[in-house]
Amino acid sequence: MNQPELGIKISTIRNQKGITQRELSDAGNIDIRTLQRIESGEVTPRLSTLRLIAGALSTDINVFNGDEKRVENVVSADLLLALVFAGFVCLFSWILFSPIGPKSDFFLAVNLLAGIVYTLTGVFFYYGFYLIGKMRENRLMQYASLVIMATMPLFLVSVLITTEFSFVKYISHLIVIVSGINSIVFGIGLLKAGSQNAILYRGAGILQILIAPFFIIPLPALSVAGCWLTIPFMLMLIAILYREYSNLKTKQVASE
C-alpha cells in the first residue's frame, strides 16, 4: 500500500481503536512528528517502523498491504475468550499441582489430576501467545510459546515415571532448566510486543525474566518462591489475552 493510502489506513485503524497519536507514538517508541508525517502521507515509513506501528495497534502488518483476511484468520475473538477461561483453569490447577499447593491427604490425592489439567489447559493457553506472536511477526514470542507447549507435557511425563526410573529425575531437572532459559526468551518477546496494551506486556515480560532464575538455579527454596511468583505472572498473561479479546471484539463490531 502506497502513500497517501497507507497514512489514511494507519489513521483510520488508530481512530477505530480510540488511540491518540501520542499514545501510538509512546507504545511503538516512534517519534510523534514522524508518525504525524506518515499519517499525513508526507513520508513512507520503513518496514521496521511499519512493524512497530502494526504492533502498537495490535494489527497484523499485512493489513497495510491490503491483506486483512489473513489477520482475521490468525486469531478470532471467540478463541481468545476461550483461552482466557483456559488460563484461569490453568492457574487454579497450577496452585494444586505445584509445591505451593495444600498438603492434606485429599489434595495430595488430586495432585496427579491437577497436573494433567494444568498441562492440557496450559498448552491451550500458551497457544494464544503463539498466535499473537504469529499475528505480529514476533518470532521470540512465537517460538518461545512453542517450546513452552512442548516442555509442559514432557515435564508431566517425567514426573509420572520418576518413581519407576530414578534417572528420570535428572531429566526433569533438565526440563525445568530449559524451561527457565526459554522463559527469558518469552519475557523478551513480551517486552517487544508493543501495542496499546504495552504496560501489561512489559510488566509481564519483566516479571517473567525475574522469575526465570528461580527455576534455573537448582535450589528447592528458590523453586518454591518461583512458583509463588508465577501466580501474578499468569494473572497478567490472562489480563493480556482478555484485553486482546476486547480489542478484537471492538474491531469486529466497528467493521459490521
PDB file of C-alpha atoms in Angstrom, residues 68-222:
ATOM      1  CA  GLU A  68      -6.936  -8.089   6.023  1.00  0.00           C
ATOM      2  CA  LYS A  69      -8.307 -11.615   5.591  1.00  0.00           C
ATOM      3  CA  ARG A  70      -5.059 -13.113   6.822  1.00  0.00           C
ATOM      4  CA  VAL A  71      -5.339 -11.182  10.094  1.00  0.00           C
ATOM      5  CA  GLU A  72      -8.884 -12.384  10.696  1.00  0.00           C
ATOM      6  CA  ASN A  73      -7.830 -15.968  10.051  1.00  0.00           C
ATOM      7  CA  VAL A  74      -4.918 -15.892  12.511  1.00  0.00           C
ATOM      8  CA  VAL A  75      -6.996 -15.495  15.652  1.00  0.00           C
ATOM      9  CA  SER A  76     -10.665 -14.962  16.461  1.00  0.00           C
ATOM     10  CA  ALA A  77     -12.304 -13.177  19.364  1.00  0.00           C
ATOM     11  CA  ASP A  78     -14.156 -16.345  20.421  1.00  0.00           C
ATOM     12  CA  LEU A  79     -10.890 -18.287  20.554  1.00  0.00           C
ATOM     13  CA  LEU A  80      -9.239 -15.599  22.678  1.00  0.00           C
ATOM     14  CA  LEU A  81     -12.160 -15.681  25.113  1.00  0.00           C
ATOM     15  CA  ALA A  82     -11.846 -19.464  25.375  1.00  0.00           C
ATOM     16  CA  LEU A  83      -8.133 -19.027  26.053  1.00  0.00           C
ATOM     17  CA  VAL A  84      -8.919 -16.599  28.879  1.00  0.00           C
ATOM     18  CA  PHE A  85     -11.079 -19.247  30.600  1.00  0.00           C
ATOM     19  CA  ALA A  86      -8.378 -21.856  29.953  1.00  0.00           C
ATOM     20  CA  GLY A  87      -5.912 -19.510  31.657  1.00  0.00           C
ATOM     21  CA  PHE A  88      -7.995 -19.380  34.845  1.00  0.00           C
ATOM     22  CA  VAL A  89      -8.323 -23.182  34.935  1.00  0.00           C
ATOM     23  CA  CYS A  90      -4.597 -23.497  34.271  1.00  0.00           C
ATOM     24  CA  LEU A  91      -3.796 -21.118  37.130  1.00  0.00           C
ATOM     25  CA  PHE A  92      -6.045 -22.934  39.611  1.00  0.00           C
ATOM     26  CA  SER A  93      -4.649 -26.347  38.677  1.00  0.00           C
ATOM     27  CA  TRP A  94      -1.100 -24.922  38.879  1.00  0.00           C
ATOM     28  CA  ILE A  95      -1.701 -23.981  42.518  1.00  0.00           C
ATOM     29  CA  LEU A  96      -2.787 -27.548  43.271  1.00  0.00           C
ATOM     30  CA  PHE A  97      -0.046 -29.203  41.226  1.00  0.00           C
ATOM     31  CA  SER A  98       2.954 -27.078  42.244  1.00  0.00           C
ATOM     32  CA  PRO A  99       4.840 -27.294  45.582  1.00  0.00           C
ATOM     33  CA  ILE A 100       2.802 -24.369  46.950  1.00  0.00           C
ATOM     34  CA  GLY A 101      -0.432 -26.385  46.886  1.00  0.00           C
ATOM     35  CA  PRO A 102      -2.157 -27.646  50.066  1.00  0.00           C
ATOM     36  CA  LYS A 103      -0.538 -30.705  51.653  1.00  0.00           C
ATOM     37  CA  SER A 104      -3.586 -32.522  53.042  1.00  0.00           C
ATOM     38  CA  ASP A 105      -4.251 -36.136  52.045  1.00  0.00           C
ATOM     39  CA  PHE A 106      -7.152 -35.026  49.863  1.00  0.00           C
ATOM     40  CA  PHE A 107      -5.106 -32.541  47.836  1.00  0.00           C
ATOM     41  CA  LEU A 108      -2.209 -34.968  47.510  1.00  0.00           C
ATOM     42  CA  ALA A 109      -4.699 -37.433  46.016  1.00  0.00           C
ATOM     43  CA  VAL A 110      -5.816 -34.932  43.364  1.00  0.00           C
ATOM     44  CA  ASN A 111      -2.277 -33.783  42.607  1.00  0.00           C
ATOM     45  CA  LEU A 112      -1.989 -36.035  39.570  1.00  0.00           C
ATOM     46  CA  LEU A 113      -5.330 -34.913  38.174  1.00  0.00           C
ATOM     47  CA  ALA A 114      -4.330 -31.289  38.743  1.00  0.00           C
ATOM     48  CA  GLY A 115      -1.083 -31.898  36.850  1.00  0.00           C
ATOM     49  CA  ILE A 116      -2.949 -33.326  33.865  1.00  0.00           C
ATOM     50  CA  VAL A 117      -5.455 -30.455  33.822  1.00  0.00           C
ATOM     51  CA  TYR A 118      -2.642 -27.910  34.210  1.00  0.00           C
ATOM     52  CA  THR A 119      -0.749 -29.407  31.279  1.00  0.00           C
ATOM     53  CA  LEU A 120      -3.731 -29.630  28.921  1.00  0.00           C
ATOM     54  CA  THR A 121      -5.074 -26.149  29.666  1.00  0.00           C
ATOM     55  CA  GLY A 122      -1.546 -24.720  29.752  1.00  0.00           C
ATOM     56  CA  VAL A 123      -0.744 -25.927  26.242  1.00  0.00           C
ATOM     57  CA  PHE A 124      -4.016 -24.414  25.018  1.00  0.00           C
ATOM     58  CA  PHE A 125      -3.401 -21.204  26.970  1.00  0.00           C
ATOM     59  CA  TYR A 126       0.093 -20.618  25.556  1.00  0.00           C
ATOM     60  CA  TYR A 127      -1.204 -21.406  22.087  1.00  0.00           C
ATOM     61  CA  GLY A 128      -2.831 -17.993  22.344  1.00  0.00           C
ATOM     62  CA  PHE A 129       0.560 -16.325  22.693  1.00  0.00           C
ATOM     63  CA  TYR A 130       1.859 -18.356  19.762  1.00  0.00           C
ATOM     64  CA  LEU A 131      -0.995 -16.902  17.690  1.00  0.00           C
ATOM     65  CA  ILE A 132      -0.325 -13.375  18.923  1.00  0.00           C
ATOM     66  CA  GLY A 133       3.351 -13.787  18.095  1.00  0.00           C
ATOM     67  CA  LYS A 134       2.433 -15.055  14.634  1.00  0.00           C
ATOM     68  CA  MET A 135      -0.023 -12.223  14.074  1.00  0.00           C
ATOM     69  CA  ARG A 136       2.534  -9.572  14.999  1.00  0.00           C
ATOM     70  CA  GLU A 137       5.531 -11.344  13.480  1.00  0.00           C
ATOM     71  CA  ASN A 138       7.077 -11.506  16.941  1.00  0.00           C
ATOM     72  CA  ARG A 139       9.344 -14.520  16.445  1.00  0.00           C
ATOM     73  CA  LEU A 140      10.600 -14.618  20.034  1.00  0.00           C
ATOM     74  CA  MET A 141       7.105 -14.854  21.470  1.00  0.00           C
ATOM     75  CA  GLN A 142       6.012 -17.277  18.777  1.00  0.00           C
ATOM     76  CA  TYR A 143       8.840 -19.811  19.131  1.00  0.00           C
ATOM     77  CA  ALA A 144       9.163 -19.461  22.919  1.00  0.00           C
ATOM     78  CA  SER A 145       5.454 -20.299  23.182  1.00  0.00           C
ATOM     79  CA  LEU A 146       6.033 -23.450  21.118  1.00  0.00           C
ATOM     80  CA  VAL A 147       8.830 -24.510  23.470  1.00  0.00           C
ATOM     81  CA  ILE A 148       6.548 -23.981  26.475  1.00  0.00           C
ATOM     82  CA  MET A 149       3.823 -26.030  24.793  1.00  0.00           C
ATOM     83  CA  ALA A 150       6.333 -28.845  24.218  1.00  0.00           C
ATOM     84  CA  THR A 151       8.039 -28.858  27.622  1.00  0.00           C
ATOM     85  CA  MET A 152       4.835 -28.859  29.689  1.00  0.00           C
ATOM     86  CA  PRO A 153       3.723 -32.391  28.683  1.00  0.00           C
ATOM     87  CA  LEU A 154       7.343 -33.603  28.775  1.00  0.00           C
ATOM     88  CA  PHE A 155       7.667 -32.445  32.370  1.00  0.00           C
ATOM     89  CA  LEU A 156       4.394 -34.131  33.362  1.00  0.00           C
ATOM     90  CA  VAL A 157       5.505 -37.420  31.806  1.00  0.00           C
ATOM     91  CA  SER A 158       8.866 -37.210  33.576  1.00  0.00           C
ATOM     92  CA  VAL A 159       7.122 -36.647  36.911  1.00  0.00           C
ATOM     93  CA  LEU A 160       4.837 -39.620  36.339  1.00  0.00           C
ATOM     94  CA  ILE A 161       7.636 -42.105  35.582  1.00  0.00           C
ATOM     95  CA  THR A 162      10.225 -40.853  38.082  1.00  0.00           C
ATOM     96  CA  THR A 163       9.178 -43.478  40.622  1.00  0.00           C
ATOM     97  CA  GLU A 164       9.761 -46.230  38.051  1.00  0.00           C
ATOM     98  CA  PHE A 165      13.069 -44.918  36.707  1.00  0.00           C
ATOM     99  CA  SER A 166      15.220 -42.977  39.148  1.00  0.00           C
ATOM    100  CA  PHE A 167      17.391 -41.425  36.416  1.00  0.00           C
ATOM    101  CA  VAL A 168      14.330 -39.591  35.065  1.00  0.00           C
ATOM    102  CA  LYS A 169      14.578 -37.076  37.911  1.00  0.00           C
ATOM    103  CA  TYR A 170      17.667 -35.676  36.218  1.00  0.00           C
ATOM    104  CA  ILE A 171      15.695 -35.321  33.008  1.00  0.00           C
ATOM    105  CA  SER A 172      13.021 -33.462  34.992  1.00  0.00           C
ATOM    106  CA  HIS A 173      15.659 -31.053  36.316  1.00  0.00           C
ATOM    107  CA  LEU A 174      16.947 -30.534  32.779  1.00  0.00           C
ATOM    108  CA  ILE A 175      13.453 -29.766  31.507  1.00  0.00           C
ATOM    109  CA  VAL A 176      12.973 -27.230  34.303  1.00  0.00           C
ATOM    110  CA  ILE A 177      16.284 -25.539  33.441  1.00  0.00           C
ATOM    111  CA  VAL A 178      15.460 -25.451  29.728  1.00  0.00           C
ATOM    112  CA  SER A 179      12.040 -24.029  30.586  1.00  0.00           C
ATOM    113  CA  GLY A 180      13.677 -21.372  32.755  1.00  0.00           C
ATOM    114  CA  ILE A 181      16.026 -20.313  29.969  1.00  0.00           C
ATOM    115  CA  ASN A 182      13.153 -20.285  27.499  1.00  0.00           C
ATOM    116  CA  SER A 183      11.205 -18.130  29.958  1.00  0.00           C
ATOM    117  CA  ILE A 184      13.798 -15.402  29.475  1.00  0.00           C
ATOM    118  CA  VAL A 185      13.262 -15.595  25.715  1.00  0.00           C
ATOM    119  CA  PHE A 186       9.495 -15.476  26.226  1.00  0.00           C
ATOM    120  CA  GLY A 187       9.891 -12.497  28.553  1.00  0.00           C
ATOM    121  CA  ILE A 188      11.920 -10.618  25.947  1.00  0.00           C
ATOM    122  CA  GLY A 189       9.246 -11.449  23.393  1.00  0.00           C
ATOM    123  CA  LEU A 190       6.628  -9.918  25.686  1.00  0.00           C
ATOM    124  CA  LEU A 191       8.764  -6.796  26.070  1.00  0.00           C
ATOM    125  CA  LYS A 192       8.949  -6.459  22.298  1.00  0.00           C
ATOM    126  CA  ALA A 193       5.184  -6.771  21.873  1.00  0.00           C
ATOM    127  CA  GLY A 194       4.458  -3.070  21.517  1.00  0.00           C
ATOM    128  CA  SER A 195       0.711  -2.386  21.490  1.00  0.00           C
ATOM    129  CA  GLN A 196      -1.930  -0.326  23.227  1.00  0.00           C
ATOM    130  CA  ASN A 197      -1.532  -2.932  25.990  1.00  0.00           C
ATOM    131  CA  ALA A 198       2.183  -2.155  26.223  1.00  0.00           C
ATOM    132  CA  ILE A 199       2.129  -1.677  30.004  1.00  0.00           C
ATOM    133  CA  LEU A 200       0.698  -5.156  30.554  1.00  0.00           C
ATOM    134  CA  TYR A 201       3.104  -6.750  28.098  1.00  0.00           C
ATOM    135  CA  ARG A 202       6.123  -5.012  29.586  1.00  0.00           C
ATOM    136  CA  GLY A 203       5.078  -5.782  33.152  1.00  0.00           C
ATOM    137  CA  ALA A 204       4.597  -9.459  32.321  1.00  0.00           C
ATOM    138  CA  GLY A 205       7.865  -9.535  30.378  1.00  0.00           C
ATOM    139  CA  ILE A 206       9.869  -8.057  33.232  1.00  0.00           C
ATOM    140  CA  LEU A 207       8.255 -10.386  35.779  1.00  0.00           C
ATOM    141  CA  GLN A 208       8.908 -13.422  33.580  1.00  0.00           C
ATOM    142  CA  ILE A 209      12.602 -12.545  33.241  1.00  0.00           C
ATOM    143  CA  LEU A 210      12.858 -12.031  37.003  1.00  0.00           C
ATOM    144  CA  ILE A 211      11.184 -15.387  37.703  1.00  0.00           C
ATOM    145  CA  ALA A 212      13.400 -17.431  35.345  1.00  0.00           C
ATOM    146  CA  PRO A 213      16.482 -17.658  37.662  1.00  0.00           C
ATOM    147  CA  PHE A 214      14.298 -19.108  40.426  1.00  0.00           C
ATOM    148  CA  PHE A 215      13.887 -22.225  38.274  1.00  0.00           C
ATOM    149  CA  ILE A 216      17.271 -22.268  36.552  1.00  0.00           C
ATOM    150  CA  ILE A 217      19.158 -22.381  39.874  1.00  0.00           C
ATOM    151  CA  PRO A 218      18.506 -25.871  41.358  1.00  0.00           C
ATOM    152  CA  LEU A 219      17.563 -24.868  44.904  1.00  0.00           C
ATOM    153  CA  PRO A 220      14.209 -26.031  46.378  1.00  0.00           C
ATOM    154  CA  ALA A 221      13.639 -22.770  48.255  1.00  0.00           C
ATOM    155  CA  LEU A 222      14.097 -20.733  45.070  1.00  0.00           C
TER     156      LEU A 222
END
